[in-house]
């Protein structure tokens, strides 16, 4: 059995170690990918900490995967060895549970996430369900494609499912790994785009990314939004419930707060803030393999790209440490 390099975390909270592991061939309905690049996502920290139920150890993190199909299992149609593919948070669906039968594959009762239900992409090789595969356009490199599988599809998909129309004002809360893509997608969709972040350190970056306005979240965010005329949508990419709640007063009647930043902390929002203006708060999951494809296609059309720093797989521990300490650039991508 041939082997490949992969990152292992042996116990919850343990160090990231580069090891040799056996390369497993795909079984029915699976493919094996030679990984070209894998993004480091903030959620990886929750996996390393053992924060999800039913995790098994050792763990190989990584759910922003891009590479080339190296082997195909039985029953896989429409994909061939040599095809360039991405796999994101959506790591496969079963096609037979009730949500799948209703066509809402993102809510598959047996859905899989790379690194949770099978080893993730901090590795030279991954074996994945064929239902997880998104075709990478020729115009994108593996390093450019990788972040689109989670950060890209989550922001793009959330924005295009709001009620906002071109010309409407849309605010992106947080200018980080998710938010810096959210600002670009909002601008590309024709929204008057407002970036909100604590302090002014990212004000220049926000404008380079396409924001028409910048709000420092250390002030009264709702009042600042109202001064601009109010917003139809706030896309909350930061995992901070207080910061999310601080935007509610800036929403126009029937406006939407869309939460994609993950935090267990309750939202400090009262029904009285929601009722009269008829505003809504919704959560939005990432997106299916097809939606990852659509995200990449739109990125090619619009010029949207993640701002990335590339590191070799051997430096995965350093890249992850930079994320943990808040030193990471917008997206760190491991390359093989």
Short mmCIF file of C-alpha atoms in Angstrom, two decimals:
data_model
loop_
_atom_site.label_atom_id
_atom_site.label_comp_id
_atom_site.label_asym_id
_atom_site.label_seq_id
_atom_site.Cartn_x
_atom_site.Cartn_y
_atom_site.Cartn_z
CA UNK A 1 0.00 0.00 0.00
CA UNK A 2 1.55 3.35 -1.02
CA UNK A 3 1.74 6.14 1.55
CA UNK A 4 1.43 9.93 1.55
CA UNK A 5 2.11 12.81 3.91
CA UNK A 6 -0.75 14.07 6.07
CA UNK A 7 -1.18 16.20 9.17
CA UNK A 8 -2.39 14.34 12.26
CA UNK A 9 -3.81 15.77 15.47
CA UNK A 10 -3.69 12.80 17.86
CA UNK A 11 -5.92 14.10 20.67
CA UNK A 12 -8.20 17.10 21.25
CA UNK A 13 -6.08 20.24 21.51
CA UNK A 14 -2.94 18.36 20.47
CA UNK A 15 -0.20 19.61 18.14
CA UNK A 16 -0.35 19.34 14.34
CA UNK A 17 2.20 16.73 13.25
CA UNK A 18 3.25 15.73 9.71
CA UNK A 19 3.17 11.94 9.38
CA UNK A 20 3.20 9.20 6.74
CA UNK A 21 -0.19 7.49 6.32
CA UNK A 22 -1.42 4.72 4.05
CA UNK A 23 -3.08 5.92 0.86
CA UNK A 24 -6.51 4.28 0.65
CA UNK A 25 -8.07 3.55 -2.71
CA UNK A 26 -11.65 4.72 -3.29
CA UNK A 27 -14.54 2.31 -2.75
CA UNK A 28 -17.87 2.45 -4.56
CA UNK A 29 -19.10 6.03 -5.10
CA UNK A 30 -15.77 7.57 -4.07
CA UNK A 31 -12.75 9.16 -5.74
CA UNK A 32 -9.21 9.75 -4.55
CA UNK A 33 -7.78 13.22 -5.09
CA UNK A 34 -4.16 14.28 -5.32
CA UNK A 35 -4.45 17.46 -3.25
CA UNK A 36 -2.96 20.61 -4.77
CA UNK A 37 -4.05 23.06 -2.07
CA UNK A 38 -6.10 23.22 1.12
CA UNK A 39 -7.30 26.37 2.87
CA UNK A 40 -6.99 26.88 6.62
CA UNK A 41 -10.44 27.88 7.92
CA UNK A 42 -11.37 29.28 11.32
CA UNK A 43 -13.62 26.25 11.88
CA UNK A 44 -10.52 24.04 11.78
CA UNK A 45 -9.75 25.33 15.29
CA UNK A 46 -13.07 23.87 16.51
CA UNK A 47 -12.11 20.50 15.03
CA UNK A 48 -8.63 20.54 16.57
CA UNK A 49 -10.25 21.40 19.92
CA UNK A 50 -12.60 18.40 19.60
CA UNK A 51 -15.69 20.62 19.70
CA UNK A 52 -17.90 18.51 17.40
CA UNK A 53 -19.77 15.34 18.41
CA UNK A 54 -18.64 11.92 17.23
CA UNK A 55 -15.11 12.94 16.24
CA UNK A 56 -12.41 10.29 15.89
CA UNK A 57 -8.67 10.58 16.47
CA UNK A 58 -6.14 11.01 14.99
CA UNK A 59 -7.75 13.84 13.04
CA UNK A 60 -6.59 15.30 9.72
CA UNK A 61 -8.11 18.81 9.45
CA UNK A 62 -9.04 20.65 6.26
CA UNK A 63 -12.31 21.25 4.39
CA UNK A 64 -11.20 23.70 1.65
CA UNK A 65 -9.65 21.19 -0.75
CA UNK A 66 -8.60 21.55 -4.38
CA UNK A 67 -6.73 19.04 -6.52
CA UNK A 68 -6.87 16.47 -9.29
CA UNK A 69 -8.70 13.14 -9.38
CA UNK A 70 -6.12 10.33 -9.21
CA UNK A 71 -8.38 7.26 -8.83
CA UNK A 72 -12.07 6.53 -9.33
CA UNK A 73 -14.18 3.95 -7.49
CA UNK A 74 -16.99 1.85 -8.92
CA UNK A 75 -20.22 3.56 -9.92
CA UNK A 76 -18.77 7.05 -10.29
CA UNK A 77 -20.11 8.73 -13.41
CA UNK A 78 -19.35 12.09 -15.04
CA UNK A 79 -15.87 12.38 -13.48
CA UNK A 80 -12.56 11.04 -14.78
CA UNK A 81 -8.97 10.69 -13.65
CA UNK A 82 -7.25 14.02 -14.32
CA UNK A 83 -10.33 16.19 -13.63
CA UNK A 84 -9.63 19.19 -11.39
CA UNK A 85 -12.07 19.30 -8.47
CA UNK A 86 -12.73 21.11 -5.21
CA UNK A 87 -14.32 19.76 -2.02
CA UNK A 88 -15.58 22.19 0.61
CA UNK A 89 -17.49 21.99 3.90
CA UNK A 90 -20.14 20.07 1.95
CA UNK A 91 -18.33 16.74 1.86
CA UNK A 92 -21.01 14.51 0.38
CA UNK A 93 -24.66 13.54 0.79
CA UNK A 94 -26.53 10.22 0.87
CA UNK A 95 -29.29 10.83 -1.73
CA UNK A 96 -31.82 8.72 0.22
CA UNK A 97 -32.72 10.53 3.48
CA UNK A 98 -35.83 12.77 3.63
CA UNK A 99 -33.96 16.08 3.05
CA UNK A 100 -32.12 14.56 0.06
CA UNK A 101 -35.41 13.23 -1.34
CA UNK A 102 -36.77 16.79 -1.04
CA UNK A 103 -33.72 18.05 -2.95
CA UNK A 104 -32.21 20.00 -0.03
CA UNK A 105 -28.87 18.20 -0.06
CA UNK A 106 -27.14 20.69 2.23
CA UNK A 107 -29.39 19.37 5.03
CA UNK A 108 -28.67 15.68 4.32
CA UNK A 109 -29.25 13.66 7.51
CA UNK A 110 -26.11 11.65 6.70
CA UNK A 111 -24.07 14.54 5.31
CA UNK A 112 -20.31 14.43 5.58
CA UNK A 113 -17.70 17.07 6.29
CA UNK A 114 -14.02 16.49 5.44
CA UNK A 115 -11.96 16.05 8.64
CA UNK A 116 -15.10 15.10 10.60
CA UNK A 117 -16.53 12.03 8.87
CA UNK A 118 -13.35 11.28 6.91
CA UNK A 119 -9.74 12.59 6.86
CA UNK A 120 -9.46 16.15 5.59
CA UNK A 121 -7.26 18.05 3.18
CA UNK A 122 -4.13 18.88 5.18
CA UNK A 123 -2.68 15.98 3.20
CA UNK A 124 -1.20 15.02 -0.15
CA UNK A 125 -4.15 12.68 -0.86
CA UNK A 126 -7.82 12.49 0.19
CA UNK A 127 -10.54 9.97 -0.61
CA UNK A 128 -14.00 11.56 -0.81
CA UNK A 129 -17.57 10.78 -1.90
CA UNK A 130 -18.19 11.72 -5.53
CA UNK A 131 -21.28 13.70 -4.40
CA UNK A 132 -18.83 16.22 -2.83
CA UNK A 133 -17.05 17.12 -6.07
CA UNK A 134 -17.15 20.60 -7.62
CA UNK A 135 -15.42 21.17 -10.97
CA UNK A 136 -12.71 23.84 -10.89
CA UNK A 137 -12.73 26.30 -13.83
CA UNK A 138 -9.48 26.42 -15.83
CA UNK A 139 -9.06 30.10 -14.90
CA UNK A 140 -8.54 29.31 -11.18
CA UNK A 141 -5.41 27.76 -9.69
CA UNK A 142 -5.81 25.15 -6.94
CA UNK A 143 -4.75 27.74 -4.36
CA UNK A 144 -7.39 30.18 -5.66
CA UNK A 145 -10.09 27.50 -5.81
CA UNK A 146 -9.56 25.99 -2.35
CA UNK A 147 -11.06 28.84 -0.24
CA UNK A 148 -14.12 28.95 -2.50
CA UNK A 149 -15.25 25.58 -1.08
CA UNK A 150 -16.12 27.11 2.29
CA UNK A 151 -15.38 30.84 2.72
CA UNK A 152 -16.36 31.60 -0.88
CA UNK A 153 -19.55 29.59 -1.20
CA UNK A 154 -20.77 30.59 2.28
CA UNK A 155 -20.58 34.34 1.57
CA UNK A 156 -21.64 34.21 -2.10
CA UNK A 157 -24.53 31.84 -1.49
CA UNK A 158 -25.79 33.76 1.56
CA UNK A 159 -25.78 37.08 -0.34
CA UNK A 160 -27.53 35.77 -3.44
CA UNK A 161 -30.34 34.25 -1.35
CA UNK A 162 -31.24 37.52 0.38
CA UNK A 163 -33.98 39.84 -0.87
CA UNK A 164 -31.45 42.59 -1.70
CA UNK A 165 -31.46 43.90 -5.26
CA UNK A 166 -28.65 45.63 -7.19
CA UNK A 167 -28.33 49.19 -5.91
CA UNK A 168 -29.51 48.27 -2.40
CA UNK A 169 -27.23 48.93 0.56
CA UNK A 170 -25.67 45.79 2.06
CA UNK A 171 -23.31 45.69 5.06
CA UNK A 172 -20.65 43.07 5.68
CA UNK A 173 -19.88 42.68 9.39
CA UNK A 174 -16.26 41.58 9.80
CA UNK A 175 -13.42 41.97 7.31
CA UNK A 176 -11.64 38.64 7.81
CA UNK A 177 -11.41 35.26 6.10
CA UNK A 178 -15.13 35.26 5.25
CA UNK A 179 -15.81 38.98 5.28
CA UNK A 180 -13.09 39.99 2.81
CA UNK A 181 -14.81 37.72 0.26
CA UNK A 182 -18.25 38.98 1.32
CA UNK A 183 -17.22 42.57 0.56
CA UNK A 184 -15.97 41.58 -2.90
CA UNK A 185 -19.06 39.52 -3.75
CA UNK A 186 -21.42 42.27 -2.51
CA UNK A 187 -19.66 44.84 -4.70
CA UNK A 188 -19.71 42.45 -7.69
CA UNK A 189 -23.46 41.86 -7.23
CA UNK A 190 -24.11 45.57 -7.58
CA UNK A 191 -24.84 46.38 -3.94
CA UNK A 192 -23.79 49.64 -2.29
CA UNK A 193 -21.33 47.90 0.00
CA UNK A 194 -20.55 48.83 3.61
CA UNK A 195 -17.74 47.12 5.54
CA UNK A 196 -17.93 47.04 9.34
CA UNK A 197 -14.92 46.09 11.47
CA UNK A 198 -13.56 46.96 14.89
CA UNK A 199 -10.96 49.73 14.70
CA UNK A 200 -9.60 51.33 11.55
CA UNK A 201 -6.71 48.95 10.74
CA UNK A 202 -8.68 47.31 7.91
CA UNK A 203 -10.34 50.45 6.50
CA UNK A 204 -7.91 50.73 3.57
CA UNK A 205 -8.15 47.01 2.81
CA UNK A 206 -11.96 47.21 2.89
CA UNK A 207 -11.91 49.94 0.25
CA UNK A 208 -9.44 47.99 -1.90
CA UNK A 209 -11.80 45.01 -1.64
CA UNK A 210 -14.63 47.16 -3.00
CA UNK A 211 -16.41 48.69 0.00
CA UNK A 212 -18.04 52.05 -0.72
CA UNK A 213 -18.18 52.85 3.01
CA UNK A 214 -16.34 51.76 6.16
CA UNK A 215 -17.75 51.77 9.71
CA UNK A 216 -15.58 51.38 12.82
CA UNK A 217 -17.50 49.02 15.11
CA UNK A 218 -16.13 50.67 18.24
CA UNK A 219 -18.82 53.35 17.72
CA UNK A 220 -22.62 53.04 17.48
CA UNK A 221 -22.97 50.78 14.44
CA UNK A 222 -26.76 51.08 14.08
CA UNK A 223 -26.56 54.88 14.09
CA UNK A 224 -23.72 54.80 11.54
CA UNK A 225 -25.79 52.55 9.28
CA UNK A 226 -28.82 54.82 9.66
CA UNK A 227 -26.67 57.83 8.73
CA UNK A 228 -25.96 56.09 5.40
CA UNK A 229 -29.71 55.55 4.87
CA UNK A 230 -30.06 52.10 6.48
CA UNK A 231 -29.29 48.72 4.93
CA UNK A 232 -31.37 45.93 3.39
CA UNK A 233 -29.00 43.22 4.58
CA UNK A 234 -26.28 42.71 7.16
CA UNK A 235 -24.11 39.67 6.38
CA UNK A 236 -22.58 38.80 9.76
CA UNK A 237 -19.31 36.98 9.13
CA UNK A 238 -17.76 37.53 12.55
CA UNK A 239 -18.48 34.99 15.31
CA UNK A 240 -19.53 37.66 17.81
CA UNK A 241 -23.14 37.84 19.00
CA UNK A 242 -22.81 41.33 20.51
CA UNK A 243 -21.43 42.69 17.23
CA UNK A 244 -24.30 41.07 15.29
CA UNK A 245 -26.92 42.52 17.64
CA UNK A 246 -25.38 45.99 17.35
CA UNK A 247 -26.39 46.14 13.67
CA UNK A 248 -30.13 45.44 14.08
CA UNK A 249 -31.15 49.10 14.45
CA UNK A 250 -29.47 49.89 11.13
CA UNK A 251 -31.67 47.55 9.11
CA UNK A 252 -34.39 49.03 6.92
CA UNK A 253 -37.98 47.76 7.34
CA UNK A 254 -38.10 44.08 6.27
CA UNK A 255 -34.31 43.97 6.37
CA UNK A 256 -32.36 40.78 7.04
CA UNK A 257 -29.52 39.92 9.41
CA UNK A 258 -27.86 36.83 7.90
CA UNK A 259 -25.62 34.98 10.36
CA UNK A 260 -22.75 32.93 8.97
CA UNK A 261 -20.14 33.63 11.68
CA UNK A 262 -20.18 30.74 14.15
CA UNK A 263 -20.56 31.29 17.90
CA UNK A 264 -22.52 29.47 20.64
CA UNK A 265 -23.26 32.76 22.43
CA UNK A 266 -26.96 33.80 22.35
CA UNK A 267 -27.93 36.87 20.32
CA UNK A 268 -28.91 39.73 22.69
CA UNK A 269 -31.87 40.88 20.58
CA UNK A 270 -35.42 41.48 21.81
CA UNK A 271 -38.63 40.73 19.89
CA UNK A 272 -39.53 44.42 20.14
CA UNK A 273 -36.50 45.21 17.93
CA UNK A 274 -37.86 42.84 15.29
CA UNK A 275 -41.63 43.32 15.28
CA UNK A 276 -42.31 46.92 14.20
CA UNK A 277 -39.70 47.03 11.39
CA UNK A 278 -40.51 43.37 10.52
CA UNK A 279 -36.83 42.50 10.30
CA UNK A 280 -35.65 38.91 10.20
CA UNK A 281 -32.63 37.01 11.46
CA UNK A 282 -31.62 33.94 9.47
CA UNK A 283 -28.78 31.45 9.55
CA UNK A 284 -27.24 30.34 6.29
CA UNK A 285 -25.27 27.11 5.75
CA UNK A 286 -22.40 26.89 3.25
CA UNK A 287 -23.50 25.33 -0.04
CA UNK A 288 -23.61 22.11 -2.03
CA UNK A 289 -20.98 20.92 -4.50
CA UNK A 290 -23.00 22.48 -7.35
CA UNK A 291 -23.16 25.78 -5.46
CA UNK A 292 -19.38 25.67 -4.96
CA UNK A 293 -19.09 25.32 -8.76
CA UNK A 294 -21.39 28.32 -9.22
CA UNK A 295 -19.34 30.34 -6.73
CA UNK A 296 -16.13 29.62 -8.65
CA UNK A 297 -17.83 30.46 -11.95
CA UNK A 298 -19.00 33.81 -10.56
CA UNK A 299 -15.51 34.47 -9.17
CA UNK A 300 -14.09 33.95 -12.67
CA UNK A 301 -16.69 36.29 -14.21
CA UNK A 302 -16.29 39.01 -11.59
CA UNK A 303 -12.62 38.82 -10.65
CA UNK A 304 -13.35 38.01 -7.00
CA UNK A 305 -10.41 36.19 -5.36
CA UNK A 306 -9.50 35.32 -1.79
CA UNK A 307 -6.46 37.23 -0.53
CA UNK A 308 -4.21 34.29 0.24
CA UNK A 309 -0.84 33.48 1.74
CA UNK A 310 0.55 30.15 0.54
CA UNK A 311 2.51 27.83 2.82
CA UNK A 312 3.85 24.33 2.11
CA UNK A 313 2.11 21.41 3.87
CA UNK A 314 5.23 20.98 6.01
CA UNK A 315 4.41 24.36 7.61
CA UNK A 316 0.78 23.49 8.45
CA UNK A 317 1.44 23.88 12.18
CA UNK A 318 2.83 27.41 11.65
CA UNK A 319 -0.11 28.38 9.43
CA UNK A 320 -2.60 27.04 11.97
CA UNK A 321 -0.82 28.83 14.83
CA UNK A 322 -1.04 32.13 12.91
CA UNK A 323 -4.81 31.58 12.57
CA UNK A 324 -5.17 30.83 16.31
CA UNK A 325 -3.21 33.94 17.30
CA UNK A 326 -5.04 36.20 14.86
CA UNK A 327 -1.88 36.81 12.81
CA UNK A 328 -3.12 35.05 9.67
CA UNK A 329 -3.65 37.01 6.49
CA UNK A 330 -7.19 36.76 5.13
CA UNK A 331 -6.79 33.14 3.99
CA UNK A 332 -3.82 30.85 4.48
CA UNK A 333 -3.63 28.06 1.91
CA UNK A 334 -1.44 24.99 2.28
CA UNK A 335 0.10 23.81 -0.99
CA UNK A 336 1.42 20.35 -1.76
#
